[in-house]
Amino acid sequence: MAVPAHRPQTPDGFDWPAGFLFGASTSPHQVEGNNVSSDWWVREHSENPGPIPITEPSGDAVDHFHRWPEDMDLLRDLGFNAYRFGIEWARIEPEPGNISRAMLEHYRGMIRGAVERGLTPVVTLHHFTSPYWFDARGGWLAPDAADVFANYATVAAEILGEGVEYVATINEPNMITLVNGLMAPDGDTPDVPTMAALVPHQPSTDALIRAHKAAVKAVKAVHPHLKLGWTIANQVFQAEPGAEAEAEAYAWPRENVFLDASRDDDWVGVQSYSRTRLGKDGPIPHAEDTPRTLVGLEYYPPALGEAVRQTAAAVGPDVAILVTENGIAADDDTQRIAYTAGALEGLAAASADGIDVRAYLHWSALDNYEWGSYHFTFGLIHVDRTTFVRTPKPSAYWLGSIARELKS
Ligand code: BGC
């Protein structure tokens, strides 16, 4: 497959920092399949699934649970040196206190498998899905949720000792608090929810921060050398002139409170897709002719560089930054290449300006279950969901060739 010639324009003399991790990301529920003990699986099969539209269940997903060796082979062969994936709490602890040794060994195998292939594993402990029983007993709002999560983190720590450097506790707590705001009985729920109309749920925010800190402590107690952090959705809030104070007030409960809680961590994950322009009354709706991605976000490649700069300013110079997600839902793969080239230009410029960026992990390695539907394709690799045959897209070869330059 010929690799498209387009190269991101990087600052003169720029080189990615030594040891830079270049790879892709997935999350367990979105790729593994049959995550039957999870709250999401229950929701997907419920007659009353709640406010998030579910047009189809996750089913077999792309069977990464069994096919991870093939997927990691592909990532290695494409030229990458890192892979972010998650371990699934609902499999490891399918009933309260019932720890599955077999599942722990499964994930230990994945970690070893990544290391053997020269893919540095970046491991997420919680990526939107919880065991069904955790949800049923009140989820993050149960009084002892932090302890229960920390207990799982202690169990998970057993397999994190070999070859893992970076561990994320919770993925996008700032999205979880928005979703909880939508579901809370006392929440200020709009009839037709849009991102802009969602209101963070303060008790969930407090609980998530407690759970994060408890999990960091639990893992560090077993492996003091591991680098712990969490991953935050960065919406690149941009204030219109004159709306700076309102924008700051809007951004705090949606993003900055979580970044502030990261100031004691080793690293923080930046997850960036687009931007949100803010006026005095909140988000400014897109104009008719705004270019959009498949999921309706504004097509805006510079978001990544801006997200990294905003994050660095919020967490301070002692917290390393890993881009743990960046990508685009697109049917047209040439758009994915153009978007990613633009995003990498912004990232390289931020790095050249001295920000401690250590990783670029593209979302996503594989087309996958986009929380309710398989229609929105973020993957570098296409998967036929009947035969499970994997076919890397041109963007996979293109991005892999950029990653490979790091190694040579
Ligand atoms: C999440 C992923 C999701 C991606 C694209 C992030 O919010 O962490 O699970 O698939 O964005 O929407």
PDB file of N, CA, C and O and ligand atoms in Angstrom, residues 27 30 84 127-128 171-172 175 231 233 271 273 295 297 325 363-364 368-371 378, ligand 1:
ATOM      1  N   SER A  27     -10.756   1.043  23.973  1.00  0.00           N
ATOM      2  CA  SER A  27     -11.256   0.775  25.331  1.00  0.00           C
ATOM      3  C   SER A  27     -11.918  -0.592  25.311  1.00  0.00           C
ATOM      4  O   SER A  27     -12.441  -1.019  24.269  1.00  0.00           O
ATOM      5  N   GLN A  30     -15.611  -1.189  23.954  1.00  0.00           N
ATOM      6  CA  GLN A  30     -15.837  -0.787  22.565  1.00  0.00           C
ATOM      7  C   GLN A  30     -15.271  -1.776  21.546  1.00  0.00           C
ATOM      8  O   GLN A  30     -15.670  -1.766  20.399  1.00  0.00           O
ATOM      9  N   ARG A  84      -2.538   2.029  23.812  1.00  0.00           N
ATOM     10  CA  ARG A  84      -3.353   2.261  25.015  1.00  0.00           C
ATOM     11  C   ARG A  84      -4.577   1.355  24.950  1.00  0.00           C
ATOM     12  O   ARG A  84      -5.328   1.407  23.978  1.00  0.00           O
ATOM     13  N   HIS A 127     -12.952   2.665  31.771  1.00  0.00           N
ATOM     14  CA  HIS A 127     -13.286   3.462  30.587  1.00  0.00           C
ATOM     15  C   HIS A 127     -14.802   3.387  30.363  1.00  0.00           C
ATOM     16  O   HIS A 127     -15.291   2.584  29.573  1.00  0.00           O
ATOM     17  N   PHE A 128     -15.512   4.184  31.087  1.00  0.00           N
ATOM     18  CA  PHE A 128     -16.980   4.352  31.005  1.00  0.00           C
ATOM     19  C   PHE A 128     -17.810   3.166  31.509  1.00  0.00           C
ATOM     20  O   PHE A 128     -18.959   3.352  31.869  1.00  0.00           O
ATOM     21  N   ASN A 171     -11.292   7.139  32.801  1.00  0.00           N
ATOM     22  CA  ASN A 171     -11.352   7.859  31.530  1.00  0.00           C
ATOM     23  C   ASN A 171     -12.450   8.923  31.560  1.00  0.00           C
ATOM     24  O   ASN A 171     -13.600   8.630  31.888  1.00  0.00           O
ATOM     25  N   GLU A 172     -12.079  10.119  31.211  1.00  0.00           N
ATOM     26  CA  GLU A 172     -13.017  11.240  31.033  1.00  0.00           C
ATOM     27  C   GLU A 172     -14.046  11.368  32.159  1.00  0.00           C
ATOM     28  O   GLU A 172     -15.263  11.316  31.925  1.00  0.00           O
ATOM     29  N   MET A 175     -16.780  13.743  31.351  1.00  0.00           N
ATOM     30  CA  MET A 175     -17.942  13.302  30.569  1.00  0.00           C
ATOM     31  C   MET A 175     -18.883  12.500  31.478  1.00  0.00           C
ATOM     32  O   MET A 175     -20.102  12.590  31.358  1.00  0.00           O
ATOM     33  N   THR A 231      -7.544  10.619  32.367  1.00  0.00           N
ATOM     34  CA  THR A 231      -7.615  11.212  31.029  1.00  0.00           C
ATOM     35  C   THR A 231      -8.851  12.116  30.959  1.00  0.00           C
ATOM     36  O   THR A 231      -9.951  11.715  31.354  1.00  0.00           O
ATOM     37  N   ALA A 233     -11.408  14.776  28.864  1.00  0.00           N
ATOM     38  CA  ALA A 233     -11.908  15.272  27.575  1.00  0.00           C
ATOM     39  C   ALA A 233     -11.672  16.773  27.529  1.00  0.00           C
ATOM     40  O   ALA A 233     -12.119  17.492  28.421  1.00  0.00           O
ATOM     41  N   GLN A 271      -7.507  14.424  25.729  1.00  0.00           N
ATOM     42  CA  GLN A 271      -8.348  13.768  24.721  1.00  0.00           C
ATOM     43  C   GLN A 271      -9.077  14.879  23.972  1.00  0.00           C
ATOM     44  O   GLN A 271      -9.906  15.589  24.535  1.00  0.00           O
ATOM     45  N   TYR A 273     -10.853  16.416  20.287  1.00  0.00           N
ATOM     46  CA  TYR A 273     -11.492  16.158  18.996  1.00  0.00           C
ATOM     47  C   TYR A 273     -11.870  17.441  18.258  1.00  0.00           C
ATOM     48  O   TYR A 273     -11.827  17.500  17.043  1.00  0.00           O
ATOM     49  N   VAL A 295     -19.780  12.761  13.527  1.00  0.00           N
ATOM     50  CA  VAL A 295     -20.560  12.858  14.771  1.00  0.00           C
ATOM     51  C   VAL A 295     -21.066  14.281  15.014  1.00  0.00           C
ATOM     52  O   VAL A 295     -21.603  14.579  16.082  1.00  0.00           O
ATOM     53  N   LEU A 297     -19.355  17.115  15.236  1.00  0.00           N
ATOM     54  CA  LEU A 297     -18.423  18.087  15.821  1.00  0.00           C
ATOM     55  C   LEU A 297     -17.844  18.964  14.714  1.00  0.00           C
ATOM     56  O   LEU A 297     -17.752  18.541  13.560  1.00  0.00           O
ATOM     57  N   GLU A 325      -6.066  10.415  23.436  1.00  0.00           N
ATOM     58  CA  GLU A 325      -7.054  10.276  22.352  1.00  0.00           C
ATOM     59  C   GLU A 325      -7.027  11.519  21.488  1.00  0.00           C
ATOM     60  O   GLU A 325      -6.973  12.648  21.994  1.00  0.00           O
ATOM     61  N   TRP A 363      -7.076   7.956  18.508  1.00  0.00           N
ATOM     62  CA  TRP A 363      -8.360   7.270  18.694  1.00  0.00           C
ATOM     63  C   TRP A 363      -8.981   7.114  17.327  1.00  0.00           C
ATOM     64  O   TRP A 363      -9.345   8.091  16.703  1.00  0.00           O
ATOM     65  N   SER A 364      -9.047   5.893  16.837  1.00  0.00           N
ATOM     66  CA  SER A 364      -8.830   4.663  17.568  1.00  0.00           C
ATOM     67  C   SER A 364      -8.041   3.701  16.685  1.00  0.00           C
ATOM     68  O   SER A 364      -7.960   3.883  15.473  1.00  0.00           O
ATOM     69  N   ASN A 368     -14.948   0.757  15.984  1.00  0.00           N
ATOM     70  CA  ASN A 368     -15.478   0.102  17.176  1.00  0.00           C
ATOM     71  C   ASN A 368     -16.855   0.600  17.559  1.00  0.00           C
ATOM     72  O   ASN A 368     -17.486   1.362  16.820  1.00  0.00           O
ATOM     73  N   TYR A 369     -17.312   0.159  18.723  1.00  0.00           N
ATOM     74  CA  TYR A 369     -18.668   0.475  19.216  1.00  0.00           C
ATOM     75  C   TYR A 369     -18.659   1.875  19.812  1.00  0.00           C
ATOM     76  O   TYR A 369     -18.128   2.077  20.908  1.00  0.00           O
ATOM     77  N   GLU A 370     -19.213   2.820  19.091  1.00  0.00           N
ATOM     78  CA  GLU A 370     -19.198   4.204  19.551  1.00  0.00           C
ATOM     79  C   GLU A 370     -20.428   4.450  20.438  1.00  0.00           C
ATOM     80  O   GLU A 370     -21.354   5.149  20.086  1.00  0.00           O
ATOM     81  N   TRP A 371     -20.460   3.798  21.578  1.00  0.00           N
ATOM     82  CA  TRP A 371     -21.451   4.023  22.628  1.00  0.00           C
ATOM     83  C   TRP A 371     -22.868   4.122  22.084  1.00  0.00           C
ATOM     84  O   TRP A 371     -23.481   5.167  22.123  1.00  0.00           O
ATOM     85  N   PHE A 378     -14.123   5.652  13.793  1.00  0.00           N
ATOM     86  CA  PHE A 378     -12.931   6.409  14.192  1.00  0.00           C
ATOM     87  C   PHE A 378     -11.644   5.627  13.893  1.00  0.00           C
ATOM     88  O   PHE A 378     -10.558   6.105  14.182  1.00  0.00           O
TER      89      PHE A 378
HETATM   90  C1  BGC B   1     -14.096   8.417  24.632  1.00  0.00           C
HETATM   91  C2  BGC B   1     -14.161   7.261  23.661  1.00  0.00           C
HETATM   92  C3  BGC B   1     -15.010   7.641  22.479  1.00  0.00           C
HETATM   93  C4  BGC B   1     -14.357   8.813  21.777  1.00  0.00           C
HETATM   94  C5  BGC B   1     -15.029   9.272  20.501  1.00  0.00           C
HETATM   95  C6  BGC B   1     -14.002   9.768  23.997  1.00  0.00           C
HETATM   96  O1  BGC B   1     -14.928  10.582  24.625  1.00  0.00           O
HETATM   97  O2  BGC B   1     -13.120   8.201  25.610  1.00  0.00           O
HETATM   98  O3  BGC B   1     -14.640   6.137  24.335  1.00  0.00           O
HETATM   99  O4  BGC B   1     -15.220   6.580  21.602  1.00  0.00           O
HETATM  100  O5  BGC B   1     -14.316   9.904  22.654  1.00  0.00           O
HETATM  101  O6  BGC B   1     -16.268   9.812  20.700  1.00  0.00           O
END
